[in-house]
CSV table of C-alpha atoms in Angstrom, one decimal:
chain,number,residue,atom,x,y,z
A,51,MET,CA,88.3,-3.7,-1.4
A,52,ILE,CA,85.7,-6.4,-2.4
A,53,ALA,CA,82.0,-5.9,-2.0
A,54,SER,CA,81.8,-8.0,1.2
A,55,ASP,CA,84.3,-5.8,2.9
A,56,ALA,CA,82.2,-2.7,2.3
A,57,ILE,CA,79.1,-4.1,4.0
A,58,ARG,CA,78.1,-2.3,7.2
A,59,VAL,CA,75.7,-3.5,9.8
A,60,GLU,CA,73.2,-1.3,11.6
A,61,ARG,CA,73.4,-1.8,15.3
A,62,PRO,CA,70.2,-1.4,17.5
A,63,THR,CA,70.4,1.2,20.1
A,64,THR,CA,68.1,2.0,23.1
A,65,ASP,CA,67.8,4.5,25.9
A,66,SER,CA,66.8,1.6,28.3
A,67,ARG,CA,68.7,1.5,31.5
A,68,LEU,CA,68.2,-2.2,31.7
A,69,PHE,CA,68.8,-3.5,28.2
A,70,ALA,CA,72.0,-3.0,26.3
A,71,HIS,CA,70.7,-3.1,22.7
A,72,THR,CA,66.9,-3.1,22.6
A,73,ARG,CA,63.9,-3.7,24.9
A,74,LEU,CA,62.9,-6.5,22.6
A,75,ASP,CA,65.6,-8.6,24.3
A,76,ALA,CA,63.0,-8.9,27.1
A,77,ILE,CA,61.4,-11.6,24.9
A,78,PRO,CA,64.3,-14.1,25.0
A,79,ALA,CA,65.1,-13.1,28.6
A,80,LEU,CA,61.5,-14.0,29.6
A,81,ALA,CA,61.6,-17.2,27.5
A,82,SER,CA,64.7,-18.2,29.5
A,83,LEU,CA,62.9,-17.7,32.8
A,84,PHE,CA,59.9,-19.7,31.4
A,85,HIS,CA,62.4,-22.5,30.5
A,86,LEU,CA,63.8,-22.5,34.1
A,87,THR,CA,60.2,-22.6,35.5
A,88,TYR,CA,59.4,-25.5,33.2
A,89,PHE,CA,62.6,-27.3,34.4
A,90,PHE,CA,61.5,-27.2,38.0
A,91,ALA,CA,57.8,-27.9,37.1
A,92,LEU,CA,58.9,-31.3,35.6
A,93,PHE,CA,60.4,-32.3,39.0
A,94,PHE,CA,57.2,-31.3,40.8
A,95,LEU,CA,54.9,-33.1,38.3
A,96,TYR,CA,56.8,-36.3,38.0
A,97,PRO,CA,55.2,-38.2,40.9
A,98,ARG,CA,51.8,-36.5,40.4
A,99,VAL,CA,50.8,-37.1,36.7
A,100,PRO,CA,50.6,-40.2,34.5
A,101,LEU,CA,53.7,-41.4,32.8
A,102,TRP,CA,52.4,-40.8,29.3
A,103,VAL,CA,51.9,-37.1,30.2
A,104,MET,CA,55.5,-36.9,31.6
A,105,LEU,CA,56.9,-38.5,28.5
A,106,ILE,CA,55.3,-35.8,26.4
A,107,LEU,CA,56.5,-33.0,28.7
A,108,GLY,CA,60.0,-34.5,28.7
A,109,PHE,CA,60.1,-34.5,25.0
A,110,ILE,CA,59.0,-30.9,25.0
A,111,TYR,CA,61.8,-30.1,27.4
A,112,SER,CA,64.3,-31.7,25.0
A,113,LEU,CA,63.0,-29.4,22.2
A,114,MET,CA,63.2,-26.4,24.6
A,115,ILE,CA,66.9,-27.2,25.3
A,116,ASN,CA,67.6,-27.1,21.6
A,117,ALA,CA,65.7,-23.9,21.1
A,118,ASN,CA,67.3,-22.3,24.1
A,119,ILE,CA,70.9,-23.1,23.2
A,120,ASN,CA,70.5,-22.2,19.6
A,121,GLY,CA,68.2,-19.2,20.1
A,122,ILE,CA,68.4,-17.5,23.5
A,123,GLY,CA,71.8,-18.7,24.6
A,124,HIS,CA,73.3,-18.1,21.2
A,125,ASN,CA,72.1,-14.6,20.8
A,126,PHE,CA,73.1,-13.8,24.4
A,127,ILE,CA,76.7,-14.8,23.6
A,128,HIS,CA,77.0,-12.4,20.7
A,129,ASN,CA,74.9,-9.5,22.1
A,130,PRO,CA,74.5,-9.8,25.9
A,131,PHE,CA,71.1,-8.5,26.8
A,132,PHE,CA,71.8,-6.3,29.7
A,133,ARG,CA,73.8,-3.2,30.5
A,134,SER,CA,74.8,-4.5,33.9
A,135,PRO,CA,77.7,-7.0,33.8
A,136,LEU,CA,76.4,-8.5,37.0
A,137,LEU,CA,72.9,-9.0,35.5
A,138,ASN,CA,74.5,-10.7,32.5
A,139,ARG,CA,76.4,-13.0,34.8
A,140,LEU,CA,73.2,-13.8,36.8
A,141,PHE,CA,71.3,-14.5,33.6
A,142,GLY,CA,74.1,-16.9,32.6
A,143,ILE,CA,73.3,-18.9,35.8
A,144,VAL,CA,69.6,-18.9,34.9
A,145,GLN,CA,70.6,-20.3,31.5
A,146,SER,CA,72.9,-22.8,32.9
A,147,VAL,CA,70.4,-24.3,35.3
A,148,ALA,CA,67.6,-24.4,32.7
A,149,CYS,CA,69.7,-26.2,30.2
A,150,CYS,CA,72.1,-28.0,32.7
A,151,PHE,CA,75.3,-26.8,31.1
A,152,SER,CA,77.5,-23.8,31.6
A,153,GLN,CA,76.5,-20.8,29.5
A,154,THR,CA,80.1,-19.4,29.8
A,155,TYR,CA,81.7,-22.7,28.8
A,156,TYR,CA,79.3,-22.7,25.8
A,157,ASP,CA,80.5,-19.2,25.0
A,158,ALA,CA,84.1,-20.5,24.7
A,159,VAL,CA,83.1,-23.4,22.5
A,160,HIS,CA,80.9,-21.1,20.3
A,161,MET,CA,83.6,-18.5,19.9
A,162,GLN,CA,86.0,-21.2,18.8
A,163,HIS,CA,83.3,-22.3,16.3
A,164,HIS,CA,83.4,-18.8,14.8
A,165,LYS,CA,87.2,-18.8,14.6
A,166,GLY,CA,87.1,-22.0,12.5
A,167,ASN,CA,83.7,-21.7,10.9
A,168,ALA,CA,83.2,-25.4,10.4
A,169,ASP,CA,86.7,-25.8,8.9
A,170,ARG,CA,88.1,-28.9,7.4
A,171,PRO,CA,91.0,-30.7,9.1
A,172,ASP,CA,94.5,-29.5,8.3
A,173,GLU,CA,97.4,-31.7,7.4
A,174,ASN,CA,97.7,-32.9,11.0
A,175,GLY,CA,94.0,-33.7,11.2
A,176,GLN,CA,93.1,-30.8,13.4
A,177,THR,CA,90.3,-28.2,13.1
A,178,VAL,CA,90.2,-24.7,14.6
A,179,ASP,CA,86.5,-25.2,15.2
A,180,TRP,CA,86.1,-27.7,18.0
A,181,ILE,CA,82.7,-28.7,16.8
A,182,SER,CA,83.3,-28.7,13.1
A,183,ILE,CA,81.2,-31.3,11.2
A,184,TYR,CA,84.4,-32.2,9.3
A,185,LYS,CA,86.5,-32.8,12.4
A,186,HIS,CA,85.8,-36.6,12.6
A,187,GLY,CA,85.0,-37.1,8.9
A,188,ASP,CA,87.1,-38.8,6.3
A,189,HIS,CA,88.9,-37.3,3.3
A,190,GLY,CA,87.7,-33.8,4.0
A,191,GLU,CA,84.0,-34.9,4.1
A,192,PRO,CA,81.5,-34.2,6.9
A,193,GLU,CA,81.2,-36.8,9.6
A,194,ASN,CA,78.2,-39.2,9.4
A,195,PRO,CA,75.3,-37.3,11.0
A,196,TRP,CA,74.5,-40.1,13.3
A,197,GLY,CA,77.9,-40.0,14.8
A,198,TYR,CA,78.0,-36.2,15.1
A,199,VAL,CA,74.5,-36.0,16.7
A,200,PHE,CA,74.9,-38.8,19.3
A,201,LEU,CA,78.6,-38.6,20.1
A,202,SER,CA,79.4,-34.8,20.1
A,203,PHE,CA,77.9,-34.5,23.6
A,204,PHE,CA,80.8,-36.6,25.0
A,205,ARG,CA,83.6,-35.0,23.0
A,206,ASP,CA,83.9,-31.6,24.7
A,207,ASP,CA,87.4,-31.1,25.9
A,208,VAL,CA,86.8,-29.4,29.3
A,209,GLY,CA,90.5,-28.8,29.7
A,210,ALA,CA,90.7,-26.9,26.4
A,211,ILE,CA,87.6,-24.9,27.3
A,212,ARG,CA,89.0,-24.0,30.7
A,213,LYS,CA,92.3,-23.0,29.2
A,214,GLU,CA,90.5,-20.7,26.7
A,215,LEU,CA,88.4,-19.1,29.5
A,216,ARG,CA,91.5,-18.6,31.6
A,217,LYS,CA,93.3,-16.8,28.7
A,218,ARG,CA,90.5,-14.2,28.7
A,219,GLY,CA,91.5,-13.0,32.2
A,220,ASN,CA,88.1,-11.4,32.8
A,221,GLY,CA,86.6,-13.8,35.4
A,222,ASP,CA,84.9,-16.0,32.8
A,223,LEU,CA,86.5,-19.2,34.2
A,224,THR,CA,85.3,-18.4,37.7
A,225,TRP,CA,81.8,-17.6,36.5
A,226,GLY,CA,81.8,-20.7,34.3
A,227,ASN,CA,82.6,-22.8,37.4
A,228,ILE,CA,79.9,-21.1,39.4
A,229,GLU,CA,77.4,-22.0,36.6
A,230,LEU,CA,78.6,-25.6,36.6
A,231,ALA,CA,78.2,-25.7,40.4
A,232,ALA,CA,74.8,-24.2,40.2
A,233,PHE,CA,73.2,-26.8,37.9
A,234,ALA,CA,75.2,-29.7,39.5
A,235,THR,CA,74.0,-28.7,43.0
A,236,THR,CA,70.4,-28.4,41.7
A,237,LEU,CA,70.5,-31.9,40.2
A,238,PHE,CA,72.1,-33.3,43.3
A,239,ILE,CA,69.4,-31.9,45.5
A,240,MET,CA,66.8,-33.3,43.1
A,241,PHE,CA,68.6,-36.6,43.2
A,242,LEU,CA,68.4,-36.7,47.0
A,243,PHE,CA,64.6,-36.2,46.9
A,244,ASN,CA,63.9,-38.4,43.9
A,245,TRP,CA,66.8,-40.3,42.4
A,246,ARG,CA,64.6,-42.2,40.0
A,247,TYR,CA,63.4,-38.9,38.4
A,248,VAL,CA,67.0,-37.8,37.8
A,249,ILE,CA,68.4,-41.2,36.5
A,250,PHE,CA,65.5,-42.7,34.6
A,251,TYR,CA,63.6,-39.6,33.5
A,252,PHE,CA,65.5,-36.3,33.4
A,253,LEU,CA,69.0,-37.4,32.2
A,254,PRO,CA,67.6,-39.2,29.1
A,255,PHE,CA,65.6,-36.2,28.0
A,256,PHE,CA,68.5,-33.8,28.9
A,257,TYR,CA,70.8,-35.9,26.6
A,258,LEU,CA,68.2,-36.0,23.9
A,259,GLY,CA,67.9,-32.2,24.0
A,260,HIS,CA,71.6,-31.7,23.4
A,261,CYS,CA,71.5,-34.3,20.6
A,262,PHE,CA,68.7,-32.2,19.0
A,263,SER,CA,71.0,-29.2,19.3
A,264,TYR,CA,73.9,-31.0,17.5
A,265,LEU,CA,71.4,-32.1,14.9
A,266,ASN,CA,70.6,-28.5,14.3
A,267,GLY,CA,74.3,-27.6,14.2
A,268,TYR,CA,75.0,-30.3,11.7
A,269,PHE,CA,72.6,-29.1,9.1
A,270,ARG,CA,73.5,-25.5,9.6
A,271,HIS,CA,76.8,-26.3,8.0
A,272,TYR,CA,76.2,-29.4,5.9
A,273,GLY,CA,76.4,-28.4,2.3
A,274,ALA,CA,78.0,-25.0,3.1
A,275,ASN,CA,81.3,-23.8,1.7
A,276,PRO,CA,84.0,-23.6,4.4
A,277,ASP,CA,86.2,-21.7,1.9
A,278,LYS,CA,83.8,-18.8,1.3
A,279,PRO,CA,83.0,-16.5,4.3
A,280,ILE,CA,79.6,-15.5,2.9
A,281,ALA,CA,78.7,-19.2,2.5
A,282,TRP,CA,80.1,-20.6,5.7
A,283,GLY,CA,76.6,-21.4,6.9
A,284,VAL,CA,73.3,-22.8,5.5
A,285,SER,CA,70.2,-20.7,6.0
A,286,SER,CA,66.5,-21.5,6.5
A,287,TYR,CA,64.0,-18.8,6.5
A,288,GLY,CA,60.8,-20.3,7.9
A,289,LYS,CA,58.9,-17.7,9.9
A,290,ILE,CA,57.8,-19.8,12.9
A,291,TYR,CA,61.2,-21.5,13.1
A,292,ASN,CA,63.0,-18.2,13.2
A,293,TRP,CA,60.6,-16.7,15.7
A,294,LEU,CA,61.2,-19.6,18.1
A,295,PHE,CA,65.0,-19.6,17.5
A,296,PHE,CA,65.4,-15.8,17.4
A,297,TYR,CA,66.5,-15.7,13.8
A,298,ASN,CA,69.4,-18.2,14.1
A,299,GLY,CA,67.9,-19.8,11.0
A,300,TYR,CA,69.6,-17.0,9.1
A,301,HIS,CA,72.8,-18.9,9.7
A,302,ALA,CA,74.8,-18.0,6.6
A,303,GLU,CA,74.1,-14.4,7.4
A,304,HIS,CA,75.1,-14.9,11.0
A,305,HIS,CA,78.5,-16.5,10.2
A,306,PHE,CA,79.2,-13.7,7.7
A,307,ARG,CA,78.5,-11.0,10.3
A,308,PRO,CA,78.2,-12.6,13.8
A,309,LYS,CA,77.3,-9.4,15.6
A,310,VAL,CA,74.1,-8.7,13.7
A,311,HIS,CA,71.4,-8.5,16.3
A,312,TRP,CA,68.5,-10.9,15.8
A,313,THR,CA,66.1,-8.0,15.3
A,314,LYS,CA,68.1,-6.8,12.4
A,315,MET,CA,68.6,-10.1,10.6
A,316,GLU,CA,65.8,-9.9,8.0
A,317,GLY,CA,67.0,-6.5,6.9
A,318,PHE,CA,70.6,-7.6,6.8
A,319,ARG,CA,69.7,-10.5,4.6
A,320,ARG,CA,67.9,-8.2,2.1
A,321,SER,CA,71.0,-6.1,1.9
A,322,ILE,CA,73.3,-8.9,0.9
A,323,ALA,CA,70.8,-11.1,-1.1
A,324,ASP,CA,72.4,-10.4,-4.4
A,325,LEU,CA,75.9,-11.2,-3.2
A,326,GLN,CA,74.6,-14.4,-1.5
A,327,LYS,CA,73.1,-15.5,-4.8
A,328,GLN,CA,76.3,-14.7,-6.7
A,329,GLU,CA,78.4,-16.8,-4.2
A,330,GLY,CA,76.0,-19.7,-4.1
A,331,VAL,CA,74.9,-19.6,-0.4
A,332,ARG,CA,72.9,-22.7,0.4
A,333,VAL,CA,69.3,-22.4,1.6
A,334,ILE,CA,67.0,-25.2,2.8
A,335,ASN,CA,63.3,-25.2,3.1
A,336,HIS,CA,63.0,-27.0,6.5
A,337,ALA,CA,64.1,-26.0,9.9
A,338,HIS,CA,67.8,-27.1,10.4
A,339,MET,CA,66.8,-29.9,12.7
A,340,LEU,CA,64.8,-31.4,9.8
A,341,GLY,CA,67.5,-30.6,7.3
A,342,PHE,CA,67.8,-34.3,6.4
A,343,LEU,CA,64.4,-34.0,4.7
A,344,ASP,CA,65.7,-31.4,2.2
A,345,PRO,CA,65.2,-32.8,-1.4
A,346,ASN,CA,68.4,-31.2,-2.6
A,347,LEU,CA,70.7,-32.5,0.2
A,348,PRO,CA,74.2,-33.1,-1.1
A,349,ARG,CA,75.4,-36.6,-0.8
A,350,ARG,CA,78.3,-37.3,1.5
A,351,GLY,CA,81.3,-38.3,-0.5
A,352,GLU,CA,80.5,-36.2,-3.6
A,353,ARG,CA,83.5,-33.9,-2.9
A,354,VAL,CA,85.8,-36.9,-2.7
A,355,VAL,CA,84.5,-38.2,-6.0
A,356,ALA,CA,84.9,-34.8,-7.6
A,357,VAL,CA,88.5,-34.4,-6.4
A,358,GLU,CA,89.4,-37.9,-7.6
A,359,SER,CA,87.8,-37.2,-10.9
A,360,ALA,CA,89.7,-33.9,-11.3
A,361,GLY,CA,93.0,-35.7,-10.4
A,362,SER,CA,92.3,-38.4,-13.0
A,363,SER,CA,91.6,-35.8,-15.7
A,364,ALA,CA,94.8,-33.9,-14.9
A,365,SER,CA,96.9,-37.1,-15.2
């Protein structure tokens, strides 16, 4: 047994009849409700406030989508907040309307992400992880960040996601479709009242928010080691960043043990710090969304050069 196999994770417990793990999950739950309120407030304010104010508010909404998907929604996938299955389903609808996507469909994509852990393409050019940064790269290198950030939104294979949800056989496909219908109906009603708001204002900021999310995802794995479980992710330990994203900045730790609750992440990191150092886990100083500012950012193509150099030496 290697050291990593012996690591055990303390799970939070609570006597709450409402929350499944800890009453602190009220914080992300309330943050989600605030996001939903903000979503509707934008529609109300659009014809009533100056354009420059709406542009600022729209940009904030884009940032909120990023924080919600990678903070609230992400933690909800791994550790659903509530004891009641129905309440968890209803919360999924809240999430879906606030971010205009299906929380359950996101669950399927994210679980596939953990099956592959940003793996490199196999001999047939396929990755297990549907959103691996290597999937559309060349020679086993990550894709150009511009392509990943701005094109990933259009690459989701809805058929594959539906197939995965159907395999679960637990009603996820039905609830995922309910979530899709909930946000689609909401947008359609908004469109009927103010089509200019939806087309020229909301959709661009909605798309930008999801691009921000993919930007986060790119630098959570760029420079990581897909061949070492403890180094599958790249971590960033800024306090404010992790408060806003509910400790998803601890991304190497998360991929190493995905079920660690966000309230236990700091302690878990301390327990494996020596092993991380030994295995070369990558850490950056900026929030992942600003990972391109890291002064020690590996250059794309370095691995290709190293492999070619090794081949030349061997011959």
